[in-house]
Every structure is written in structure tokens, then in C-alpha cells.
Amino acid sequence: MAKNQALQLLGGLTPAEFLSGYWHKKPLLIKNAVPGFKGLLSPEELAGLACEDEVQSRIVEEINGQWHASHGPFDDEDFAGLPEKPDPKHRWTLLVQSVNHYLPEASQLLQQFDFIPHARLDDLMVSYAPDGGSVGPHFDSYDVFLLQGQGKRLWRVSEQTDLSLVDGAPLRILKNFDTAQEWLLEAGDMLYLPPHLAHWGIAVSDGKTDCMTYSIGFRAPKNQELATEFLGYMQDKLNQEQTTLAGMYEDADLGLQEHAAEISGSMVAKVSAILRNIQWSDHHVADFLGTYLSEPKPDVVFDANKKTSLSNFNKQLVKHGIVLDLKSQMLFTGNTFYLNGEAAAFTGEAAALLTRLANLRVLSADELGSSLPVDPRLLQQLHLWYLAGFLHIND
Ligand code: SIN
Ligand code: CO
């Protein structure tokens, strides 16, 4: 990633300037961030996705000032129940998560945001709304780039510190919202918002082209979640290692206690000493992060590829190259590579190839061809990942 190259996507800032001046700090409006961008799918295609079982989607409605939220999968009847023409008394928005899992163009769009580490990327959410539709004034806990597709959206932002929410609403709506600034975004314009900044995006339609917004969202795990997950990881590690906590509680020095029911100070001290053997290093933390952050979300399923022999896979691999499945998450730390929660360690040429695959999600036949024959252990690993449906032969 060229840190010092000015990007149109960032309004002429370099990634380094954006990171130091704006990221996680303050909003940035970028007119014409993606020239010619009109969106990646039609409202009908988005509605089609929202009807699929494995796709996470929501319809948010504001009916006579009351908020309602329903979750997909939806069917034709659900959509037929929504007003056909904009109705100020009944406004609505359709939101579809992880569109990058279903659309190669969406995954390519995310690649443009490579100046933020993949470990922080969450997904591409796409929304559709007729005139006046919104999810209400709210704040998110995540950084987000809001790229306007077709139509227009009026974004209001507020620097208010009063983040109290409407009681009993099915989604987080701010009780009070004081607009500090507002911008009308058109196709290709983009707004970056840091976490916890109050905002309100209202669809603006000329009656012909309704609003579609592409949210490039970044995840930030809660400290509590990191701790809970890490302790689970350490528990597995200790069970596998068997050596760190070998032995058992011993008390050849047991003295007579006044109260048989009392847990003595001596017992507490002995157990404390045993538990102090549970220690971790940055190596454990790195391994935990690789596994945890590349783990697919619970609703993600991979379709296994058709069984093929190792030698046949090898032939296809060097002829066509490989590409990660759209749902795959690949990260690395040091020489360990993590694909969808599975770890594999490689060095040298194999590690260089996997680094490219992790960064770019694709390895061309030429790249593989330049290091023939493919390292047999790498070939085996790629074959296993191929069979699991984590990666595919390029078409
Ligand atoms: C939307 O696209 O309708 C809402 C996105 C957001 O406010 O986070
Ligand atoms: Co938001």
C-alpha cells in the first residue's frame, strides 16, 4: 500500500494523512470520491438478496413517528406491504449486510480501502430507501465510510455529547438530535464518520432514482469480548499443552486446622502459585488474534468444492491461479497464516505467496508459475482449503 500517494478516494489526502488527521477522530466529506460510481446492484437485486436464507437483512420503518424493525429473510409479501409511493407517514429503508460475500464487485470495492488493515474490516452494507427513508438519528460504535450509490442522501451530523436513546425503540434512536452540519451526497460522494459521532442520513429522491448507500464498516472488538475470547483460547492451549500445569495439588505439609470447613490461607497460597504458571506472551496474543479475527461469523457457511485429487488440483492451480472465496477472511502474523480460523505456518517462497494471497485475495497462474514446482506442503494446504471451499480455482 502506497502510504504517501494522494488518493481521489480520500479527497486528495494520502492514506498516511487520512490516518493521522481523521481516522477514528473526525468526519471527512469527500466529493466525487469514486468517480462514475452509480452503485453495484439495483434495488431489485438488493431486495432479491434480502430474500435469501443466509443473508442478514433488515427493514426499518417509521410509521407515524414510531420506529419498527424486522429481520429477513423477506418475501414478496413483505415488500408488497410497503408503500409504493413516498408517504411521509410511512417511511422505510431496506438494509443488507455483507454484500461483499455475494458480489465480487463489492469485494473489489473493499480492496480500495486497503489502507486500513483487513483485521479491522467488517463488511459492506447496502441500504435502499425511497424519499425520506432513514434509520433515524443515531450513533455507531464503528468507523464507517458512507459511499453514495444511486440517488442522493442528506447527511446530518452533530457533535452533541447527549447520546441518550429513545426508550423502547427496536433500534437505537437518539432522543435529541442537534444538527451541526449537513451535506447532500450524490452518486460517488463519500462521508467518513468516526465512532460515536451522532448522524442521520435521510434519503432524497426525485421520484425516479431512489437512494442507495454503501457502508464500508470497520469492526472494533470490545475489550470485554477480547478478554473473554482470549481466556477461551488460553483454556484450549492449556488443555493441548498438558505441561504448563502438570502435576496436582500436594499438601504433605498439612497442619491441623481449627475449623475443618475452612479453606486455609495455605491452600489459597498453594493454588495461587499453581495458577501463576498460566502465563502468556505476545506470541499467544498474535496467534489468538489470527484465529479469532479470521473466524467466520456464525451465519457464514462455505460450500465445499468438488473432490479432486492433489495432482489434478496442482495442474489447475498452476494453469489458472487461485482466488479466495468471497466469504473467506485471511490474515497473517509473522510466518503464520490464518484462513477462516485455521492456522498454517510457512516460510520462504511459500510464505511470500501466502502473503500475496492474504493481501490481494488472489494468486495468478504467473505468480505461482514463477516458483515451480509448488512447495509440496503448500500445495497440500491449498488443496485442503480448496476442498473446504475457502478458495477456488480462478476462472
Ligand atoms: C443507511 O445506509 O441507511 C444508514 C447507514 C448508517 O447511518 O450507518
Ligand atoms: Co450509522
JSON list of N, CA, C and O in Angstrom, two decimals, residues 175-214:
[
{"chain": "A", "resi": 175, "resn": "LYS", "atom": "N", "xyz": [-32.61, 10.47, 21.34]},
{"chain": "A", "resi": 175, "resn": "LYS", "atom": "CA", "xyz": [-33.76, 11.23, 21.84]},
{"chain": "A", "resi": 175, "resn": "LYS", "atom": "C", "xyz": [-33.75, 12.65, 21.26]},
{"chain": "A", "resi": 175, "resn": "LYS", "atom": "O", "xyz": [-34.74, 13.17, 20.82]},
{"chain": "A", "resi": 176, "resn": "ASN", "atom": "N", "xyz": [-32.57, 13.25, 21.32]},
{"chain": "A", "resi": 176, "resn": "ASN", "atom": "CA", "xyz": [-32.43, 14.62, 20.81]},
{"chain": "A", "resi": 176, "resn": "ASN", "atom": "C", "xyz": [-31.34, 14.63, 19.76]},
{"chain": "A", "resi": 176, "resn": "ASN", "atom": "O", "xyz": [-30.33, 13.94, 19.91]},
{"chain": "A", "resi": 177, "resn": "PHE", "atom": "N", "xyz": [-31.54, 15.40, 18.72]},
{"chain": "A", "resi": 177, "resn": "PHE", "atom": "CA", "xyz": [-30.51, 15.50, 17.69]},
{"chain": "A", "resi": 177, "resn": "PHE", "atom": "C", "xyz": [-30.38, 16.95, 17.26]},
{"chain": "A", "resi": 177, "resn": "PHE", "atom": "O", "xyz": [-31.35, 17.57, 16.81]},
{"chain": "A", "resi": 178, "resn": "ASP", "atom": "N", "xyz": [-29.19, 17.51, 17.45]},
{"chain": "A", "resi": 178, "resn": "ASP", "atom": "CA", "xyz": [-28.96, 18.90, 17.05]},
{"chain": "A", "resi": 178, "resn": "ASP", "atom": "C", "xyz": [-28.01, 18.91, 15.86]},
{"chain": "A", "resi": 178, "resn": "ASP", "atom": "O", "xyz": [-26.82, 18.63, 16.03]},
{"chain": "A", "resi": 179, "resn": "THR", "atom": "N", "xyz": [-28.55, 19.23, 14.71]},
{"chain": "A", "resi": 179, "resn": "THR", "atom": "CA", "xyz": [-27.71, 19.23, 13.50]},
{"chain": "A", "resi": 179, "resn": "THR", "atom": "C", "xyz": [-26.63, 20.32, 13.60]},
{"chain": "A", "resi": 179, "resn": "THR", "atom": "O", "xyz": [-26.95, 21.49, 13.83]},
{"chain": "A", "resi": 180, "resn": "ALA", "atom": "N", "xyz": [-25.37, 19.91, 13.45]},
{"chain": "A", "resi": 180, "resn": "ALA", "atom": "CA", "xyz": [-24.29, 20.90, 13.44]},
{"chain": "A", "resi": 180, "resn": "ALA", "atom": "C", "xyz": [-23.91, 21.22, 12.00]},
{"chain": "A", "resi": 180, "resn": "ALA", "atom": "O", "xyz": [-23.57, 22.35, 11.66]},
{"chain": "A", "resi": 181, "resn": "GLN", "atom": "N", "xyz": [-23.97, 20.18, 11.15]},
{"chain": "A", "resi": 181, "resn": "GLN", "atom": "CA", "xyz": [-23.60, 20.36, 9.74]},
{"chain": "A", "resi": 181, "resn": "GLN", "atom": "C", "xyz": [-24.43, 19.42, 8.90]},
{"chain": "A", "resi": 181, "resn": "GLN", "atom": "O", "xyz": [-24.82, 18.34, 9.39]},
{"chain": "A", "resi": 182, "resn": "GLU", "atom": "N", "xyz": [-24.72, 19.80, 7.68]},
{"chain": "A", "resi": 182, "resn": "GLU", "atom": "CA", "xyz": [-25.39, 18.83, 6.80]},
{"chain": "A", "resi": 182, "resn": "GLU", "atom": "C", "xyz": [-24.83, 18.91, 5.39]},
{"chain": "A", "resi": 182, "resn": "GLU", "atom": "O", "xyz": [-24.39, 19.97, 4.94]},
{"chain": "A", "resi": 183, "resn": "TRP", "atom": "N", "xyz": [-24.80, 17.76, 4.74]},
{"chain": "A", "resi": 183, "resn": "TRP", "atom": "CA", "xyz": [-24.26, 17.67, 3.40]},
{"chain": "A", "resi": 183, "resn": "TRP", "atom": "C", "xyz": [-25.19, 16.81, 2.55]},
{"chain": "A", "resi": 183, "resn": "TRP", "atom": "O", "xyz": [-25.69, 15.77, 3.04]},
{"chain": "A", "resi": 184, "resn": "LEU", "atom": "N", "xyz": [-25.38, 17.20, 1.31]},
{"chain": "A", "resi": 184, "resn": "LEU", "atom": "CA", "xyz": [-26.17, 16.38, 0.39]},
{"chain": "A", "resi": 184, "resn": "LEU", "atom": "C", "xyz": [-25.19, 15.58, -0.46]},
{"chain": "A", "resi": 184, "resn": "LEU", "atom": "O", "xyz": [-24.40, 16.16, -1.21]},
{"chain": "A", "resi": 185, "resn": "LEU", "atom": "N", "xyz": [-25.21, 14.28, -0.31]},
{"chain": "A", "resi": 185, "resn": "LEU", "atom": "CA", "xyz": [-24.28, 13.44, -1.07]},
{"chain": "A", "resi": 185, "resn": "LEU", "atom": "C", "xyz": [-24.94, 12.90, -2.32]},
{"chain": "A", "resi": 185, "resn": "LEU", "atom": "O", "xyz": [-26.09, 12.45, -2.28]},
{"chain": "A", "resi": 186, "resn": "GLU", "atom": "N", "xyz": [-24.18, 12.97, -3.41]},
{"chain": "A", "resi": 186, "resn": "GLU", "atom": "CA", "xyz": [-24.67, 12.43, -4.69]},
{"chain": "A", "resi": 186, "resn": "GLU", "atom": "C", "xyz": [-23.81, 11.24, -5.07]},
{"chain": "A", "resi": 186, "resn": "GLU", "atom": "O", "xyz": [-22.77, 11.00, -4.45]},
{"chain": "A", "resi": 187, "resn": "ALA", "atom": "N", "xyz": [-24.24, 10.54, -6.12]},
{"chain": "A", "resi": 187, "resn": "ALA", "atom": "CA", "xyz": [-23.52, 9.32, -6.53]},
{"chain": "A", "resi": 187, "resn": "ALA", "atom": "C", "xyz": [-22.01, 9.56, -6.59]},
{"chain": "A", "resi": 187, "resn": "ALA", "atom": "O", "xyz": [-21.56, 10.52, -7.21]},
{"chain": "A", "resi": 188, "resn": "GLY", "atom": "N", "xyz": [-21.24, 8.70, -5.92]},
{"chain": "A", "resi": 188, "resn": "GLY", "atom": "CA", "xyz": [-19.78, 8.79, -5.94]},
{"chain": "A", "resi": 188, "resn": "GLY", "atom": "C", "xyz": [-19.21, 9.60, -4.80]},
{"chain": "A", "resi": 188, "resn": "GLY", "atom": "O", "xyz": [-18.00, 9.55, -4.55]},
{"chain": "A", "resi": 189, "resn": "ASP", "atom": "N", "xyz": [-20.06, 10.39, -4.10]},
{"chain": "A", "resi": 189, "resn": "ASP", "atom": "CA", "xyz": [-19.57, 11.16, -2.93]},
{"chain": "A", "resi": 189, "resn": "ASP", "atom": "C", "xyz": [-19.47, 10.22, -1.73]},
{"chain": "A", "resi": 189, "resn": "ASP", "atom": "O", "xyz": [-20.17, 9.20, -1.67]},
{"chain": "A", "resi": 190, "resn": "MET", "atom": "N", "xyz": [-18.64, 10.59, -0.77]},
{"chain": "A", "resi": 190, "resn": "MET", "atom": "CA", "xyz": [-18.45, 9.69, 0.38]},
{"chain": "A", "resi": 190, "resn": "MET", "atom": "C", "xyz": [-18.25, 10.52, 1.65]},
{"chain": "A", "resi": 190, "resn": "MET", "atom": "O", "xyz": [-17.65, 11.59, 1.63]},
{"chain": "A", "resi": 191, "resn": "LEU", "atom": "N", "xyz": [-18.77, 9.98, 2.74]},
{"chain": "A", "resi": 191, "resn": "LEU", "atom": "CA", "xyz": [-18.60, 10.63, 4.04]},
{"chain": "A", "resi": 191, "resn": "LEU", "atom": "C", "xyz": [-17.96, 9.62, 4.99]},
{"chain": "A", "resi": 191, "resn": "LEU", "atom": "O", "xyz": [-18.46, 8.50, 5.13]},
{"chain": "A", "resi": 192, "resn": "TYR", "atom": "N", "xyz": [-16.85, 10.01, 5.60]},
{"chain": "A", "resi": 192, "resn": "TYR", "atom": "CA", "xyz": [-16.23, 9.15, 6.62]},
{"chain": "A", "resi": 192, "resn": "TYR", "atom": "C", "xyz": [-16.72, 9.63, 7.99]},
{"chain": "A", "resi": 192, "resn": "TYR", "atom": "O", "xyz": [-16.69, 10.84, 8.26]},
{"chain": "A", "resi": 193, "resn": "LEU", "atom": "N", "xyz": [-17.16, 8.70, 8.81]},
{"chain": "A", "resi": 193, "resn": "LEU", "atom": "CA", "xyz": [-17.57, 9.06, 10.18]},
{"chain": "A", "resi": 193, "resn": "LEU", "atom": "C", "xyz": [-16.80, 8.22, 11.19]},
{"chain": "A", "resi": 193, "resn": "LEU", "atom": "O", "xyz": [-16.74, 6.99, 11.07]},
{"chain": "A", "resi": 194, "resn": "PRO", "atom": "N", "xyz": [-16.23, 8.87, 12.21]},
{"chain": "A", "resi": 194, "resn": "PRO", "atom": "CA", "xyz": [-15.58, 8.11, 13.28]},
{"chain": "A", "resi": 194, "resn": "PRO", "atom": "C", "xyz": [-16.65, 7.54, 14.22]},
{"chain": "A", "resi": 194, "resn": "PRO", "atom": "O", "xyz": [-17.81, 7.96, 14.15]},
{"chain": "A", "resi": 195, "resn": "PRO", "atom": "N", "xyz": [-16.27, 6.63, 15.12]},
{"chain": "A", "resi": 195, "resn": "PRO", "atom": "CA", "xyz": [-17.26, 6.06, 16.04]},
{"chain": "A", "resi": 195, "resn": "PRO", "atom": "C", "xyz": [-17.86, 7.14, 16.95]},
{"chain": "A", "resi": 195, "resn": "PRO", "atom": "O", "xyz": [-17.21, 8.15, 17.23]},
{"chain": "A", "resi": 196, "resn": "HIS", "atom": "N", "xyz": [-19.09, 6.88, 17.37]},
{"chain": "A", "resi": 196, "resn": "HIS", "atom": "CA", "xyz": [-19.78, 7.69, 18.39]},
{"chain": "A", "resi": 196, "resn": "HIS", "atom": "C", "xyz": [-20.15, 9.09, 17.94]},
{"chain": "A", "resi": 196, "resn": "HIS", "atom": "O", "xyz": [-20.52, 9.92, 18.77]},
{"chain": "A", "resi": 197, "resn": "LEU", "atom": "N", "xyz": [-20.04, 9.38, 16.65]},
{"chain": "A", "resi": 197, "resn": "LEU", "atom": "CA", "xyz": [-20.47, 10.69, 16.18]},
{"chain": "A", "resi": 197, "resn": "LEU", "atom": "C", "xyz": [-21.93, 10.57, 15.74]},
{"chain": "A", "resi": 197, "resn": "LEU", "atom": "O", "xyz": [-22.27, 9.73, 14.90]},
{"chain": "A", "resi": 198, "resn": "ALA", "atom": "N", "xyz": [-22.78, 11.43, 16.33]},
{"chain": "A", "resi": 198, "resn": "ALA", "atom": "CA", "xyz": [-24.21, 11.35, 16.01]},
{"chain": "A", "resi": 198, "resn": "ALA", "atom": "C", "xyz": [-24.44, 11.72, 14.55]},
{"chain": "A", "resi": 198, "resn": "ALA", "atom": "O", "xyz": [-23.84, 12.69, 14.05]},
{"chain": "A", "resi": 199, "resn": "HIS", "atom": "N", "xyz": [-25.26, 10.94, 13.85]},
{"chain": "A", "resi": 199, "resn": "HIS", "atom": "CA", "xyz": [-25.54, 11.23, 12.45]},
{"chain": "A", "resi": 199, "resn": "HIS", "atom": "C", "xyz": [-26.94, 10.76, 12.06]},
{"chain": "A", "resi": 199, "resn": "HIS", "atom": "O", "xyz": [-27.54, 9.95, 12.75]},
{"chain": "A", "resi": 200, "resn": "TRP", "atom": "N", "xyz": [-27.38, 11.28, 10.92]},
{"chain": "A", "resi": 200, "resn": "TRP", "atom": "CA", "xyz": [-28.73, 10.98, 10.45]},
{"chain": "A", "resi": 200, "resn": "TRP", "atom": "C", "xyz": [-28.73, 11.14, 8.94]},
{"chain": "A", "resi": 200, "resn": "TRP", "atom": "O", "xyz": [-28.53, 12.25, 8.44]},
{"chain": "A", "resi": 201, "resn": "GLY", "atom": "N", "xyz": [-28.90, 10.05, 8.23]},
{"chain": "A", "resi": 201, "resn": "GLY", "atom": "CA", "xyz": [-28.87, 10.08, 6.76]},
{"chain": "A", "resi": 201, "resn": "GLY", "atom": "C", "xyz": [-30.27, 9.89, 6.21]},
{"chain": "A", "resi": 201, "resn": "GLY", "atom": "O", "xyz": [-30.89, 8.85, 6.42]},
{"chain": "A", "resi": 202, "resn": "ILE", "atom": "N", "xyz": [-30.76, 10.90, 5.50]},
{"chain": "A", "resi": 202, "resn": "ILE", "atom": "CA", "xyz": [-32.14, 10.86, 5.01]},
{"chain": "A", "resi": 202, "resn": "ILE", "atom": "C", "xyz": [-32.14, 10.77, 3.47]},
{"chain": "A", "resi": 202, "resn": "ILE", "atom": "O", "xyz": [-31.54, 11.61, 2.80]},
{"chain": "A", "resi": 203, "resn": "ALA", "atom": "N", "xyz": [-32.83, 9.73, 2.97]},
{"chain": "A", "resi": 203, "resn": "ALA", "atom": "CA", "xyz": [-32.87, 9.52, 1.52]},
{"chain": "A", "resi": 203, "resn": "ALA", "atom": "C", "xyz": [-33.59, 10.68, 0.84]},
{"chain": "A", "resi": 203, "resn": "ALA", "atom": "O", "xyz": [-34.61, 11.15, 1.33]},
{"chain": "A", "resi": 204, "resn": "VAL", "atom": "N", "xyz": [-33.01, 11.12, -0.28]},
{"chain": "A", "resi": 204, "resn": "VAL", "atom": "CA", "xyz": [-33.63, 12.19, -1.06]},
{"chain": "A", "resi": 204, "resn": "VAL", "atom": "C", "xyz": [-33.84, 11.63, -2.47]},
{"chain": "A", "resi": 204, "resn": "VAL", "atom": "O", "xyz": [-32.89, 11.15, -3.08]},
{"chain": "A", "resi": 205, "resn": "SER", "atom": "N", "xyz": [-35.09, 11.65, -2.92]},
{"chain": "A", "resi": 205, "resn": "SER", "atom": "CA", "xyz": [-35.35, 11.06, -4.22]},
{"chain": "A", "resi": 205, "resn": "SER", "atom": "C", "xyz": [-36.11, 12.03, -5.10]},
{"chain": "A", "resi": 205, "resn": "SER", "atom": "O", "xyz": [-36.94, 12.80, -4.61]},
{"chain": "A", "resi": 206, "resn": "ASP", "atom": "N", "xyz": [-35.80, 12.00, -6.39]},
{"chain": "A", "resi": 206, "resn": "ASP", "atom": "CA", "xyz": [-36.54, 12.86, -7.33]},
{"chain": "A", "resi": 206, "resn": "ASP", "atom": "C", "xyz": [-37.75, 12.11, -7.88]},
{"chain": "A", "resi": 206, "resn": "ASP", "atom": "O", "xyz": [-38.38, 12.54, -8.83]},
{"chain": "A", "resi": 207, "resn": "GLY", "atom": "N", "xyz": [-38.05, 10.97, -7.28]},
{"chain": "A", "resi": 207, "resn": "GLY", "atom": "CA", "xyz": [-39.20, 10.19, -7.74]},
{"chain": "A", "resi": 207, "resn": "GLY", "atom": "C", "xyz": [-38.81, 9.14, -8.76]},
{"chain": "A", "resi": 207, "resn": "GLY", "atom": "O", "xyz": [-39.49, 8.16, -8.96]},
{"chain": "A", "resi": 208, "resn": "LYS", "atom": "N", "xyz": [-37.65, 9.33, -9.41]},
{"chain": "A", "resi": 208, "resn": "LYS", "atom": "CA", "xyz": [-37.20, 8.35, -10.41]},
{"chain": "A", "resi": 208, "resn": "LYS", "atom": "C", "xyz": [-36.11, 7.47, -9.82]},
{"chain": "A", "resi": 208, "resn": "LYS", "atom": "O", "xyz": [-36.13, 6.25, -9.96]},
{"chain": "A", "resi": 209, "resn": "THR", "atom": "N", "xyz": [-35.14, 8.11, -9.18]},
{"chain": "A", "resi": 209, "resn": "THR", "atom": "CA", "xyz": [-34.00, 7.35, -8.65]},
{"chain": "A", "resi": 209, "resn": "THR", "atom": "C", "xyz": [-33.99, 7.42, -7.14]},
{"chain": "A", "resi": 209, "resn": "THR", "atom": "O", "xyz": [-33.75, 8.48, -6.56]},
{"chain": "A", "resi": 210, "resn": "ASP", "atom": "N", "xyz": [-34.25, 6.29, -6.50]},
{"chain": "A", "resi": 210, "resn": "ASP", "atom": "CA", "xyz": [-34.23, 6.24, -5.04]},
{"chain": "A", "resi": 210, "resn": "ASP", "atom": "C", "xyz": [-32.79, 6.09, -4.54]},
{"chain": "A", "resi": 210, "resn": "ASP", "atom": "O", "xyz": [-31.89, 5.76, -5.30]},
{"chain": "A", "resi": 211, "resn": "CYS", "atom": "N", "xyz": [-32.64, 6.29, -3.25]},
{"chain": "A", "resi": 211, "resn": "CYS", "atom": "CA", "xyz": [-31.31, 6.37, -2.65]},
{"chain": "A", "resi": 211, "resn": "CYS", "atom": "C", "xyz": [-30.73, 5.00, -2.29]},
{"chain": "A", "resi": 211, "resn": "CYS", "atom": "O", "xyz": [-31.41, 4.18, -1.65]},
{"chain": "A", "resi": 212, "resn": "MET", "atom": "N", "xyz": [-29.51, 4.76, -2.69]},
{"chain": "A", "resi": 212, "resn": "MET", "atom": "CA", "xyz": [-28.80, 3.56, -2.21]},
{"chain": "A", "resi": 212, "resn": "MET", "atom": "C", "xyz": [-27.44, 3.98, -1.66]},
{"chain": "A", "resi": 212, "resn": "MET", "atom": "O", "xyz": [-26.69, 4.71, -2.32]},
{"chain": "A", "resi": 213, "resn": "THR", "atom": "N", "xyz": [-27.15, 3.54, -0.45]},
{"chain": "A", "resi": 213, "resn": "THR", "atom": "CA", "xyz": [-25.91, 3.93, 0.22]},
{"chain": "A", "resi": 213, "resn": "THR", "atom": "C", "xyz": [-25.10, 2.69, 0.57]},
{"chain": "A", "resi": 213, "resn": "THR", "atom": "O", "xyz": [-25.65, 1.68, 1.02]},
{"chain": "A", "resi": 214, "resn": "TYR", "atom": "N", "xyz": [-23.79, 2.79, 0.34]},
{"chain": "A", "resi": 214, "resn": "TYR", "atom": "CA", "xyz": [-22.86, 1.67, 0.57]},
{"chain": "A", "resi": 214, "resn": "TYR", "atom": "C", "xyz": [-22.02, 2.00, 1.80]},
{"chain": "A", "resi": 214, "resn": "TYR", "atom": "O", "xyz": [-21.24, 2.96, 1.78]}
]
